Coordinates of C-alpha atoms in Angstrom, one line a residue:
Chain A
M10 CA -1.0 -40.8 2.9
S11 CA 0.2 -40.1 -0.6
Q12 CA -0.9 -37.3 -2.8
P13 CA -3.7 -38.4 -5.2
A14 CA -2.9 -38.1 -8.8
A15 CA -6.0 -36.2 -9.8
H16 CA -6.2 -32.8 -8.0
P17 CA -9.5 -31.1 -7.6
D18 CA -8.0 -27.6 -7.5
P19 CA -7.2 -26.8 -11.1
A20 CA -7.4 -23.0 -11.0
A21 CA -5.5 -21.9 -7.9
N22 CA -4.8 -18.3 -7.3
A23 CA -4.7 -16.1 -10.3
P24 CA -1.2 -15.4 -11.7
K25 CA 0.3 -12.0 -11.3
D26 CA 2.4 -10.9 -14.2
D27 CA 5.4 -8.9 -13.9
E28 CA 5.5 -5.5 -15.5
V29 CA 8.1 -3.3 -17.0
T30 CA 9.5 -0.7 -14.7
E31 CA 12.4 1.7 -15.1
E32 CA 16.1 2.3 -14.7
D33 CA 17.1 5.4 -12.9
S34 CA 19.3 6.8 -15.7
V35 CA 16.8 6.1 -18.4
N36 CA 14.1 7.6 -16.1
D37 CA 16.1 10.7 -15.6
R38 CA 16.7 11.1 -19.3
A39 CA 13.0 10.6 -20.1
V40 CA 12.0 13.1 -17.4
A41 CA 14.5 15.6 -18.9
A42 CA 13.2 15.0 -22.4
Y43 CA 9.7 15.6 -21.4
R44 CA 10.6 18.8 -19.5
L45 CA 12.5 20.1 -22.6
S46 CA 9.5 19.4 -24.8
V47 CA 7.3 21.4 -22.4
Q48 CA 9.7 24.2 -22.5
A49 CA 9.8 24.1 -26.3
G50 CA 6.0 24.4 -26.2
S51 CA 5.1 21.0 -27.6
P52 CA 4.9 18.4 -24.8
L53 CA 5.6 14.9 -25.8
S54 CA 2.7 12.4 -25.7
E55 CA 2.9 9.3 -23.5
R56 CA 3.2 7.2 -26.6
K57 CA 5.9 9.3 -28.1
L58 CA 7.9 9.3 -24.9
A59 CA 7.6 5.6 -24.6
S60 CA 8.8 5.0 -28.1
M61 CA 11.8 7.3 -27.6
F62 CA 13.2 5.1 -24.8
G63 CA 13.0 1.6 -26.3
P64 CA 10.8 -1.2 -25.0
T65 CA 8.8 0.7 -22.5
S66 CA 5.1 1.0 -21.9
R67 CA 2.8 4.0 -21.9
R68 CA 2.4 3.5 -18.3
W69 CA 6.1 3.9 -17.8
A70 CA 6.0 7.1 -19.9
R71 CA 3.1 8.4 -17.9
T72 CA 5.1 7.9 -14.7
R73 CA 8.0 9.9 -16.1
I74 CA 5.6 12.6 -17.2
I75 CA 4.2 12.8 -13.7
E76 CA 7.7 13.0 -12.2
A77 CA 8.6 15.8 -14.7
R78 CA 5.5 17.7 -13.9
R79 CA 6.2 17.3 -10.2
L80 CA 9.7 18.8 -10.7
A81 CA 8.2 21.7 -12.6
A82 CA 5.6 22.3 -10.0
P83 CA 5.8 25.4 -7.8
G84 CA 6.8 24.8 -4.2
P85 CA 4.2 24.2 -1.6
E86 CA 2.5 27.2 -0.2
C87 CA 4.0 27.6 3.3
E88 CA 2.3 30.7 4.5
M89 CA -1.2 30.4 5.8
P90 CA -3.6 32.5 3.8
A91 CA -4.8 35.6 5.5
S92 CA -8.0 35.3 7.3
G93 CA -10.9 35.6 4.9
E94 CA -8.8 35.1 1.9
H95 CA -10.1 32.3 -0.3
A96 CA -7.2 30.1 -1.2
F97 CA -8.0 27.3 -3.6
A98 CA -5.0 25.2 -4.5
P99 CA -3.6 26.3 -7.8
I100 CA -4.6 24.2 -10.8
H101 CA -1.5 22.5 -12.0
L102 CA -0.8 21.4 -15.5
F103 CA -0.8 17.8 -14.6
M104 CA -4.3 17.5 -13.2
M105 CA -6.7 15.4 -15.1
T106 CA -8.2 17.0 -18.1
R107 CA -11.9 17.9 -17.8
E108 CA -12.7 15.1 -20.2
E109 CA -10.8 12.6 -18.0
Q110 CA -12.5 13.9 -14.9
A111 CA -15.9 13.6 -16.4
A112 CA -15.3 10.1 -17.7
L113 CA -14.0 9.0 -14.3
L114 CA -16.9 10.6 -12.5
A115 CA -19.4 8.9 -14.9
W116 CA -17.8 5.6 -14.3
L117 CA -18.0 6.0 -10.5
R118 CA -21.6 6.8 -10.8
R119 CA -22.5 3.7 -12.7
P120 CA -24.5 1.1 -10.8
K121 CA -22.7 -1.7 -9.1
V122 CA -19.3 -0.2 -9.7
V123 CA -16.9 -1.3 -7.0
W124 CA -14.7 1.7 -6.1
S125 CA -11.7 -0.3 -5.0
T126 CA -11.7 -1.9 -8.4
V127 CA -11.7 1.5 -10.0
T128 CA -8.7 2.4 -7.9
E129 CA -6.9 -0.7 -9.1
Q130 CA -7.8 -0.2 -12.7
L131 CA -6.6 3.4 -12.6
E132 CA -3.3 2.3 -11.1
E133 CA -3.0 -0.7 -13.4
H134 CA -3.5 1.3 -16.6
G135 CA -1.7 4.4 -15.3
S136 CA -4.1 6.5 -17.2
V137 CA -7.6 7.7 -16.5
Q138 CA -8.4 7.7 -20.2
E139 CA -7.4 4.1 -20.7
A140 CA -9.0 2.8 -17.5
T141 CA -12.3 4.5 -18.2
A142 CA -12.6 3.9 -21.9
G143 CA -13.2 0.1 -21.6
A144 CA -15.3 0.4 -18.5
L145 CA -17.7 3.0 -19.9
S146 CA -18.2 1.3 -23.2
A147 CA -18.8 -2.1 -21.7
Q148 CA -21.1 -1.0 -19.0
G149 CA -22.9 1.4 -21.3
A150 CA -23.9 -1.5 -23.4
L151 CA -24.8 -3.6 -20.3
F152 CA -27.1 -1.0 -18.8
D153 CA -28.2 0.4 -22.2
I154 CA -26.9 3.8 -21.2
E155 CA -25.3 6.0 -23.8
P156 CA -21.9 6.8 -22.3
A157 CA -21.9 10.2 -23.8
D158 CA -24.9 11.3 -21.8
D159 CA -23.6 10.5 -18.4
V160 CA -20.2 11.8 -19.3
Q161 CA -21.7 15.1 -20.3
R162 CA -23.8 15.3 -17.1
A163 CA -20.6 14.6 -15.2
A164 CA -18.8 17.4 -17.0
A165 CA -21.6 19.8 -16.2
D166 CA -21.5 18.8 -12.5
L167 CA -17.8 19.2 -12.3
E168 CA -18.1 22.6 -13.7
R169 CA -20.8 23.5 -11.2
W170 CA -18.8 22.2 -8.3
E171 CA -15.7 24.0 -9.4
H172 CA -17.6 27.3 -9.3
A173 CA -18.4 26.4 -5.6
G174 CA -14.7 25.8 -5.0
I175 CA -14.8 22.0 -5.0
R176 CA -12.3 20.0 -7.0
M177 CA -12.0 16.3 -7.7
I178 CA -8.6 14.6 -7.9
S179 CA -7.8 10.9 -8.7
V180 CA -5.2 8.5 -7.4
L181 CA -3.2 9.2 -10.5
D182 CA -3.0 13.0 -9.8
Q183 CA 0.2 14.5 -8.6
E184 CA -1.8 16.2 -5.8
Y185 CA -3.1 12.9 -4.4
P186 CA -1.5 12.8 -1.0
S187 CA 1.5 10.4 -0.8
N188 CA 0.5 9.3 2.7
L189 CA -2.8 8.1 1.5
R190 CA -1.3 6.3 -1.5
M191 CA 0.5 4.1 0.9
I192 CA -2.5 2.5 2.4
H193 CA -4.7 -0.2 0.9
Q194 CA -7.9 1.7 1.5
R195 CA -7.1 4.6 -0.6
P196 CA -10.2 5.8 -2.5
P197 CA -10.0 6.3 -6.3
V198 CA -10.9 10.0 -6.0
L199 CA -11.0 12.8 -3.4
F200 CA -13.2 15.8 -3.4
L201 CA -11.3 18.8 -2.0
H202 CA -12.4 22.2 -0.8
G203 CA -9.5 24.4 0.3
T204 CA -5.8 24.0 -0.1
I205 CA -3.5 21.0 0.0
D206 CA -0.3 21.8 1.9
Q207 CA 2.9 19.8 1.9
R208 CA 3.0 20.1 5.7
D209 CA 0.0 17.7 5.9
A210 CA 2.4 14.9 5.3
G211 CA 3.5 15.4 8.9
S212 CA 0.0 16.0 10.3
V213 CA -1.8 14.3 13.1
A214 CA -5.3 13.0 13.2
V215 CA -7.0 14.0 16.5
V216 CA -10.0 11.8 17.2
G217 CA -12.4 11.2 20.0
T218 CA -16.0 10.9 21.1
R219 CA -18.9 13.2 20.3
Q220 CA -20.0 12.9 23.9
A221 CA -16.8 14.3 25.3
T222 CA -16.3 15.0 29.0
P223 CA -15.0 18.4 30.1
Q224 CA -11.6 16.8 30.7
G225 CA -11.6 15.3 27.3
L226 CA -12.4 18.6 25.7
D227 CA -9.6 20.2 27.7
Q228 CA -7.2 17.6 26.5
A229 CA -8.3 18.1 22.9
R230 CA -7.9 21.9 23.2
N231 CA -4.5 21.6 24.9
L232 CA -3.3 19.2 22.2
A233 CA -4.6 21.2 19.3
T234 CA -3.0 24.4 20.7
G235 CA 0.3 22.6 21.2
L236 CA 0.3 21.1 17.8
A237 CA -0.7 24.4 16.1
A238 CA 2.1 26.2 18.0
R239 CA 4.6 23.6 16.6
G240 CA 3.3 24.0 13.0
V241 CA 1.7 20.5 12.9
P242 CA -1.6 20.4 10.9
V243 CA -4.5 18.9 12.8
I244 CA -6.7 16.4 11.0
S245 CA -10.1 15.5 12.3
G246 CA -13.7 14.8 11.4
L247 CA -16.4 17.4 11.8
A248 CA -18.5 15.8 14.5
A249 CA -19.4 17.5 17.7
G250 CA -17.2 17.0 20.8
I251 CA -13.5 16.2 20.4
D252 CA -13.5 16.9 16.6
T253 CA -15.0 20.4 17.0
A254 CA -12.8 21.2 19.9
A255 CA -9.7 20.2 18.0
H256 CA -10.6 22.3 14.9
T257 CA -11.7 25.4 16.6
T258 CA -8.8 25.6 19.0
A259 CA -6.2 24.9 16.4
L260 CA -7.7 27.5 14.1
A261 CA -7.9 30.0 16.9
A262 CA -4.2 29.4 17.6
G263 CA -3.4 30.2 13.9
G264 CA -2.9 26.6 13.0
R265 CA -3.9 24.6 10.0
T266 CA -6.7 22.0 10.1
V267 CA -8.0 19.5 7.7
A268 CA -11.5 18.1 8.0
V269 CA -12.2 14.6 6.6
I270 CA -15.9 14.2 6.4
G271 CA -18.2 11.2 6.0
T272 CA -20.7 12.8 3.6
G273 CA -20.6 14.5 0.3
I274 CA -18.4 17.6 0.5
D275 CA -21.3 19.9 -0.2
R276 CA -23.1 18.8 2.9
A277 CA -22.6 19.8 6.6
Y278 CA -23.1 17.0 9.1
P279 CA -24.0 17.9 11.8
A280 CA -25.6 21.0 10.5
Q281 CA -24.4 23.1 13.5
N282 CA -20.9 22.8 12.2
A283 CA -21.6 24.3 8.8
A284 CA -19.9 27.6 9.7
L285 CA -16.9 25.7 11.0
Q286 CA -16.7 23.7 7.8
Q287 CA -16.9 26.9 5.8
E288 CA -14.1 28.4 7.9
I289 CA -11.9 25.4 7.3
T290 CA -12.3 25.6 3.5
V291 CA -10.8 29.0 3.7
K292 CA -8.1 28.4 6.3
G293 CA -7.3 24.7 5.6
L294 CA -8.9 21.9 3.7
V295 CA -12.1 19.8 3.7
I296 CA -11.8 16.4 2.1
S297 CA -14.5 13.9 1.2
Q298 CA -14.1 10.6 -0.6
F299 CA -17.8 10.5 -1.4
L300 CA -19.8 12.0 -4.3
P301 CA -21.2 15.4 -3.6
G302 CA -24.6 15.1 -2.2
A303 CA -23.9 11.8 -0.5
P304 CA -25.8 11.5 2.8
P305 CA -24.2 10.1 6.0
T306 CA -24.6 6.3 6.2
K307 CA -23.7 3.6 8.6
T308 CA -20.7 2.6 6.4
S309 CA -19.5 6.0 5.4
F310 CA -17.9 7.0 8.7
P311 CA -15.7 3.9 9.0
M312 CA -14.6 4.5 5.4
R313 CA -13.9 8.1 6.3
N314 CA -11.8 6.9 9.3
A315 CA -9.6 4.9 7.0
V316 CA -8.9 7.9 4.8
M317 CA -8.3 10.1 7.9
S318 CA -5.8 7.5 9.2
G319 CA -4.1 7.3 5.7
Y320 CA -3.9 11.1 5.3
A321 CA -2.2 11.7 8.6
L322 CA 1.2 10.6 9.7
A323 CA -0.2 9.4 13.0
T324 CA -3.4 9.3 15.0
V325 CA -4.0 10.6 18.5
V326 CA -7.0 9.2 20.4
I327 CA -8.3 11.6 23.1
E328 CA -11.4 10.0 24.6
A329 CA -13.1 7.0 23.1
A330 CA -15.4 4.2 24.2
Y331 CA -15.1 0.6 22.9
Q332 CA -17.8 1.1 20.2
S333 CA -16.5 4.5 19.0
G334 CA -15.3 5.5 15.6
A335 CA -12.1 6.8 17.4
R336 CA -11.2 3.3 18.6
M337 CA -12.0 2.0 15.1
Q338 CA -9.6 4.6 13.6
A339 CA -6.9 3.4 16.0
R340 CA -7.4 -0.1 14.8
L341 CA -7.3 1.0 11.1
A342 CA -4.2 3.1 11.7
L343 CA -2.3 0.0 13.1
Q344 CA -3.5 -2.0 10.1
H345 CA -2.0 0.7 7.9
G346 CA 1.3 0.6 9.7
R347 CA 0.7 4.0 11.2
H348 CA 1.6 5.1 14.7
V349 CA -1.1 5.6 17.3
F350 CA -0.9 7.9 20.3
L351 CA -3.2 7.2 23.2
M352 CA -3.9 9.8 25.8
R353 CA -3.0 8.3 29.2
S354 CA -6.5 8.9 30.5
L355 CA -7.8 6.3 28.0
L356 CA -6.0 3.5 30.0
Q357 CA -9.2 3.3 32.2
H358 CA -10.6 1.3 29.3
D359 CA -9.7 -2.4 28.7
W360 CA -9.4 -1.9 25.0
A361 CA -6.9 0.9 25.4
R362 CA -4.8 -1.1 27.8
G363 CA -4.7 -3.8 25.2
Y364 CA -3.7 -1.4 22.5
A365 CA -1.0 0.2 24.6
E366 CA 0.8 -3.2 24.5
R367 CA 0.9 -3.3 20.8
P368 CA 3.8 -2.2 18.6
G369 CA 3.4 1.3 17.1
V370 CA 1.4 2.6 20.0
T371 CA 2.6 5.3 22.5
V372 CA 0.8 6.5 25.6
V373 CA 1.2 10.3 25.9
D374 CA 0.3 13.0 28.3
N375 CA 0.5 16.1 26.2
A376 CA 1.2 17.7 22.9
G377 CA 4.9 17.8 23.6
H378 CA 5.0 14.0 23.8
V379 CA 3.1 13.7 20.6
F380 CA 5.4 16.2 18.9
D381 CA 8.5 14.3 20.0
G382 CA 7.0 11.1 18.6
L383 CA 6.2 12.8 15.4
Q384 CA 9.8 13.9 15.0
R385 CA 10.9 10.3 15.1
L386 CA 8.2 9.2 12.7
A387 CA 9.1 12.0 10.3
A388 CA 12.7 10.8 10.3
Q389 CA 11.6 7.3 9.5
S390 CA 9.4 8.3 6.6
A391 CA 11.9 10.7 5.2
E392 CA 13.5 9.5 2.0
S393 CA 16.5 8.0 3.6
T394 CA 18.6 5.8 1.3
E395 CA 20.2 3.6 4.0
L396 CA 18.9 1.1 6.3
V397 CA 20.7 0.1 9.6
W398 CA 19.8 -2.7 11.9
A399 CA 19.4 -0.6 15.0
Chain B
M2 CA 18.6 7.0 9.1
A3 CA 15.9 4.4 9.1
T4 CA 16.4 1.4 11.4
V5 CA 15.2 -2.1 10.8
A6 CA 13.6 -2.3 14.2
E7 CA 11.6 0.9 13.9
L8 CA 10.4 0.1 10.4
S9 CA 9.6 -3.5 10.8
E10 CA 8.0 -3.5 14.2
P11 CA 4.6 -2.0 13.1
Y12 CA 4.2 -4.9 10.7
R13 CA 3.4 -7.1 13.7
N14 CA 0.1 -5.4 13.8
H15 CA -1.1 -6.5 10.4
L16 CA 1.0 -9.3 9.1
I17 CA -0.8 -12.7 9.0
P18 CA 1.5 -15.7 9.2
V19 CA 1.1 -18.7 6.9
L20 CA -0.2 -21.9 8.5
P21 CA 2.0 -24.9 9.2
P22 CA 1.8 -27.8 6.6
D23 CA -1.3 -29.9 7.1
W24 CA -4.2 -31.4 5.3
G25 CA -5.7 -28.4 3.5
V26 CA -2.4 -26.4 3.8
C27 CA 0.1 -26.7 1.0
G28 CA 3.3 -28.2 2.4
V29 CA 5.4 -26.2 -0.1
C30 CA 4.0 -22.6 -0.5
R31 CA 1.6 -22.8 2.5
T32 CA -1.5 -21.5 0.8
A33 CA -4.9 -23.1 1.2
A34 CA -5.3 -26.5 -0.5
H35 CA -8.2 -28.8 -0.8
P36 CA -9.0 -30.3 2.6
D37 CA -8.1 -33.7 1.3
F38 CA -4.7 -32.7 0.0
R39 CA -1.4 -31.6 1.4
L40 CA -0.3 -29.7 -1.7
C41 CA -2.0 -27.0 -3.6
F42 CA -2.8 -27.6 -7.3
Q43 CA 0.2 -25.6 -8.5
C44 CA 2.7 -27.2 -6.2
N45 CA 1.4 -30.6 -6.9
T46 CA 1.6 -30.0 -10.7
A47 CA 5.1 -28.7 -10.3
R48 CA 6.1 -31.8 -8.3
N49 CA 4.6 -34.1 -10.9
E50 CA 6.3 -32.3 -13.8
F51 CA 9.7 -31.8 -12.2
R52 CA 10.7 -34.5 -9.9
R53 CA 14.1 -32.9 -9.3
G54 CA 15.3 -29.4 -9.4
L55 CA 12.6 -27.6 -7.5
A56 CA 13.4 -25.5 -4.4
D57 CA 14.5 -27.5 -1.4
V58 CA 12.8 -25.1 1.0
V59 CA 10.2 -22.4 0.5
A60 CA 9.6 -19.9 3.3
P61 CA 7.0 -17.2 2.9
I62 CA 7.2 -14.5 5.6
A63 CA 3.5 -13.8 5.6
L64 CA 0.3 -13.9 3.6
A65 CA -0.1 -11.1 1.1
V66 CA -3.9 -11.0 1.2
K67 CA -5.5 -9.4 -1.9
R68 CA -6.6 -5.8 -1.1
E69 CA -4.9 -5.8 2.3
Q70 CA -1.9 -3.8 3.4
L71 CA 1.0 -6.2 2.6
A72 CA -0.3 -7.0 -0.9
H73 CA -0.7 -3.3 -1.5
E74 CA 2.8 -2.5 -0.5
L75 CA 4.3 -5.4 -2.5
W76 CA 2.7 -3.9 -5.7
H77 CA 3.2 -0.2 -4.9
Y78 CA 6.9 -0.4 -4.0
K79 CA 7.5 -1.3 -7.6
Y80 CA 4.8 0.4 -9.6
D81 CA 3.3 3.5 -7.7
V82 CA 3.4 6.6 -9.8
D83 CA 4.8 8.5 -6.8
A84 CA 8.5 8.1 -6.5
S85 CA 8.5 9.0 -2.8
V86 CA 5.9 6.2 -2.1
R87 CA 8.1 3.7 -4.0
A88 CA 11.1 4.8 -2.0
Q89 CA 9.4 4.6 1.4
L90 CA 7.9 1.2 0.7
T91 CA 11.2 -0.1 -0.6
M92 CA 12.8 0.9 2.8
R93 CA 10.0 -0.7 4.8
L94 CA 10.0 -4.0 2.9
G95 CA 13.7 -4.0 3.1
A96 CA 13.4 -3.8 6.9
V97 CA 10.9 -6.6 6.8
L98 CA 13.2 -8.9 4.9
W99 CA 16.2 -8.0 7.0
R100 CA 14.3 -8.6 10.2
F101 CA 13.1 -11.9 9.0
L102 CA 16.4 -13.2 7.7
G103 CA 18.3 -11.8 10.7
Q104 CA 16.2 -14.1 12.9
H105 CA 15.4 -17.0 10.6
E106 CA 18.0 -17.5 7.9
K107 CA 19.6 -20.1 10.2
H108 CA 16.3 -22.0 10.3
I109 CA 16.0 -22.0 6.6
A110 CA 19.6 -23.3 6.2
E111 CA 18.8 -26.0 8.7
A112 CA 15.7 -27.0 6.8
A113 CA 17.8 -27.1 3.6
G114 CA 20.4 -29.2 5.3
V115 CA 23.3 -26.8 4.9
P116 CA 25.2 -24.7 7.4
E117 CA 24.7 -21.5 5.6
F118 CA 24.0 -19.9 2.2
G119 CA 27.1 -18.6 0.5
T120 CA 25.2 -16.7 -2.2
V121 CA 22.0 -14.7 -2.2
T122 CA 20.2 -13.9 -5.4
T123 CA 16.8 -12.6 -6.6
V124 CA 14.2 -13.9 -9.1
P125 CA 14.4 -11.6 -12.1
G126 CA 11.3 -10.1 -13.7
T127 CA 10.2 -11.9 -16.7
R128 CA 10.0 -8.8 -18.9
K129 CA 13.0 -6.9 -20.1
R130 CA 14.2 -4.2 -17.7
D131 CA 16.8 -1.6 -18.3
G132 CA 18.1 -1.4 -14.8
E133 CA 17.9 -2.3 -11.1
H134 CA 14.7 -3.9 -10.0
P135 CA 13.6 -2.5 -6.6
L136 CA 14.0 -6.1 -5.2
E137 CA 17.6 -6.1 -6.3
R138 CA 18.0 -2.8 -4.5
I139 CA 16.6 -4.3 -1.4
V140 CA 18.6 -7.5 -1.4
G141 CA 21.8 -6.1 -3.0
T142 CA 22.0 -2.7 -1.3
L143 CA 19.7 -2.2 1.6
V144 CA 19.6 -5.4 3.6
G145 CA 22.9 -5.8 5.6
Q146 CA 22.1 -9.5 6.0
T147 CA 22.3 -10.1 2.3
K148 CA 24.2 -7.3 0.5
E149 CA 27.7 -8.8 0.9
R150 CA 26.6 -12.1 -0.5
Y151 CA 24.3 -10.8 -3.2
E152 CA 25.0 -11.8 -6.8
P153 CA 22.6 -11.6 -9.7
L154 CA 22.9 -15.2 -10.7
L155 CA 20.0 -15.4 -13.0
A156 CA 19.1 -13.9 -16.4
L157 CA 16.1 -14.4 -18.6
G158 CA 16.3 -17.6 -20.6
Q159 CA 14.7 -18.7 -23.9
G160 CA 11.5 -20.0 -22.3
G161 CA 8.5 -17.9 -22.4
G162 CA 4.9 -18.6 -21.4
P163 CA 2.8 -17.1 -18.7
S164 CA 4.5 -16.5 -15.3
H165 CA 2.1 -18.9 -13.5
T166 CA 3.5 -21.8 -15.4
L167 CA 6.7 -23.6 -14.5
T168 CA 9.3 -23.5 -17.2
A169 CA 12.8 -25.1 -17.1
D170 CA 14.3 -22.5 -19.4
R171 CA 12.5 -19.3 -18.3
Y172 CA 15.8 -18.4 -16.6
R173 CA 19.4 -19.3 -17.0
A174 CA 22.2 -19.0 -14.6
T175 CA 24.9 -16.5 -15.4
R176 CA 27.6 -18.8 -14.4
A177 CA 28.3 -22.4 -13.4
L178 CA 27.3 -23.1 -9.8
R179 CA 29.1 -26.3 -9.1
D180 CA 31.0 -24.7 -6.3
E181 CA 27.9 -23.3 -4.7
P182 CA 26.6 -25.7 -2.0
A183 CA 23.6 -23.5 -1.3
V184 CA 21.9 -20.5 -2.8
L185 CA 19.3 -18.3 -1.0
L186 CA 16.8 -17.1 -3.6
I187 CA 14.6 -14.1 -2.7
D188 CA 11.3 -13.0 -4.3
D189 CA 8.7 -10.4 -3.3
T190 CA 5.5 -12.3 -4.0
W191 CA 4.7 -15.9 -4.6
T192 CA 1.5 -16.2 -6.6
S193 CA 1.6 -19.5 -8.3
G194 CA 5.3 -20.2 -7.8
G195 CA 5.9 -20.3 -11.5
N196 CA 8.7 -17.7 -11.5
A197 CA 10.4 -18.7 -8.3
Q198 CA 10.4 -22.4 -9.0
S199 CA 11.6 -21.8 -12.6
A200 CA 14.4 -19.8 -11.0
A201 CA 15.2 -22.7 -8.6
L202 CA 15.3 -25.1 -11.6
A203 CA 17.8 -22.9 -13.3
L204 CA 20.0 -22.7 -10.3
H205 CA 19.9 -26.4 -9.7
S206 CA 20.6 -27.0 -13.3
A207 CA 23.7 -24.8 -13.1
G208 CA 25.0 -27.0 -10.3
A209 CA 23.7 -25.4 -7.1
A210 CA 23.4 -28.2 -4.5
K211 CA 20.6 -26.6 -2.5
V212 CA 18.2 -23.8 -3.3
A213 CA 16.0 -22.2 -0.6
I214 CA 13.4 -19.6 -1.5
V215 CA 12.2 -16.8 0.8
V216 CA 9.2 -14.7 -0.4
V217 CA 7.9 -11.7 1.5
G218 CA 4.3 -12.4 0.7
R219 CA 2.3 -15.4 -0.3
H220 CA -0.4 -14.0 -2.5
F221 CA -3.8 -14.9 -1.1
D222 CA -7.3 -14.4 -2.5
R223 CA -9.9 -14.8 0.2
S224 CA -12.7 -15.2 -2.3
F225 CA -11.1 -18.4 -3.8
R226 CA -12.7 -21.7 -2.7
S227 CA -11.6 -22.7 0.8
C228 CA -9.3 -19.7 1.3
E229 CA -11.7 -17.9 3.6
T230 CA -11.6 -20.8 6.1
Y231 CA -7.8 -20.8 6.0
Y232 CA -7.7 -17.0 6.3
Q233 CA -9.9 -17.0 9.4
Q234 CA -7.7 -19.7 11.0
A235 CA -4.5 -17.8 10.1
K236 CA -5.9 -14.6 11.6
T237 CA -6.1 -16.3 15.0
V238 CA -2.3 -16.8 14.9
K239 CA -0.3 -13.9 16.2
F240 CA 2.5 -12.8 13.9
T241 CA 5.8 -12.5 15.6
W242 CA 9.3 -11.9 14.4
D243 CA 10.4 -14.7 16.8
S244 CA 8.8 -17.4 14.7
C245 CA 8.9 -18.4 11.1
C246 CA 6.8 -20.7 9.0
L247 CA 9.4 -23.5 9.5
E248 CA 8.9 -23.6 13.2
L249 CA 5.5 -22.1 13.9
S250 CA 3.1 -24.1 16.0
T251 CA -0.5 -23.1 16.1
E252 CA -0.9 -24.5 19.6
D253 CA 1.4 -22.0 21.4
K254 CA 0.9 -19.0 19.1
T255 CA -2.8 -18.5 19.3
R256 CA -3.8 -15.0 20.2

């Protein structure tokens, strides 16, 4: 059968234009120029930097500025803060300005705003200011809301949250975790309470059921103790059961933990873990991708699982039924290209036996096995410049 | 040092293969077409406009579904603000390309009717760049299968226009190719095919006898017309490094 002349599909997939990127040597010179301008006390603007290096975009210049600021940043804090010492991450020069934060927050609060679109817009423009400017004016008109009002309210809220130790970072911020940038479900902003630590790039998410068995709790405790002893940060939710066991044991062993929660960061869910959450803000980090005040919902925990998978280098599943969030996180991690460790006892479940056959899944017995696997994964994700077949 | 096997293996968990040519599946780029057609609109238009000079073979490794992991990586390996993210994704996508070509370049050569490809090149970006494109780094430096045969054969030509349109002079060959029986042309993403097919036209015009295109991801928007039906069908087909789109059969690869 021949192809008919008239085709009914005149607007096939939208085109994707190329964009200007950069050459290493030009990049290096631009980064150096920016650093010199900072040292001289008059930092170059994006526009100025772009114009200095020929036919480049402001987005390109923005990237160079971020790289320059990264180079100038103080090293990661390697020592755990002393118990009781409140240790907010230092505010770096290259965080969003308060105006940018307020505009972004106001945008996210607008009705019917799709957050994944916000992420894409931020990345596409490479600038909070540019991405928010159009969105706020257009939607302000649409909903008859004066942009200035909600931006001012957002600024006041940010101020109030900051007094409580809560910061907001965007996907364009230098502090936004690299691991999380690499997955498609990265949220546009994160709310943080506590310290970001470079060691988190090699962290492990420990997940499991709320209705844990004594054996499951023992496994979680043994694993958390072993990981803490090896300096591996433990990432988990803040639910009862496995999550709580992982956090409390790792903290007791002097380790670092990060709690990724499914509500606004100023809420504790379940309420009985409020004290634990507070302790983690002091000794580690609490992360939420939701607006402060957001209640738990049916969809928020799966979304949280995606972020937990993205934040960690790998996920360990301790004890999980077919319908559990822990199994869901294993599935998400594999979709993200992340490694999954399954405790051997899980093989009693059909789903776990199926997962154990998949690439990127290792069945383990103890923390030592997980640690060995992590070493191999860390070597893979290191910035090696050569690729070999095997 | 990163190995191809380690970096590419996890992709089996989330890559979605393109479907074999059929009614409703484009026989060139393998995207969803109208159920009554065997070519998508773009490929049909290209064939009507340019009877000769288009690629002899087009082989997408997988679907790059909008807002899913592969599409994310194919954008961020070039444009992420974080240099470490760009570096890691470049290595991973390099491993994907090497793994695929290591197992299937011979199939692509067979489909093109040549014993092998003497030269490998990439589709240049359509805007001016000062230096090495990350794809050039992948094909010319990282991938052992291609780096010895890599040559940047194409430069921007006089033709402008949006990248989704096919233009005979968007690119020009940097040298005559009358002594090149076959060129393997690599691109990261095929959206409309405008860039890749324009590059194929330039290579053929310069004398290349055969041009085969390999793209890592065939851009795919589930929300577009009949794409969701195609997507659901493709999801039932297990991705494996042992099969490529030139030999895949849905009957024996169903999950």
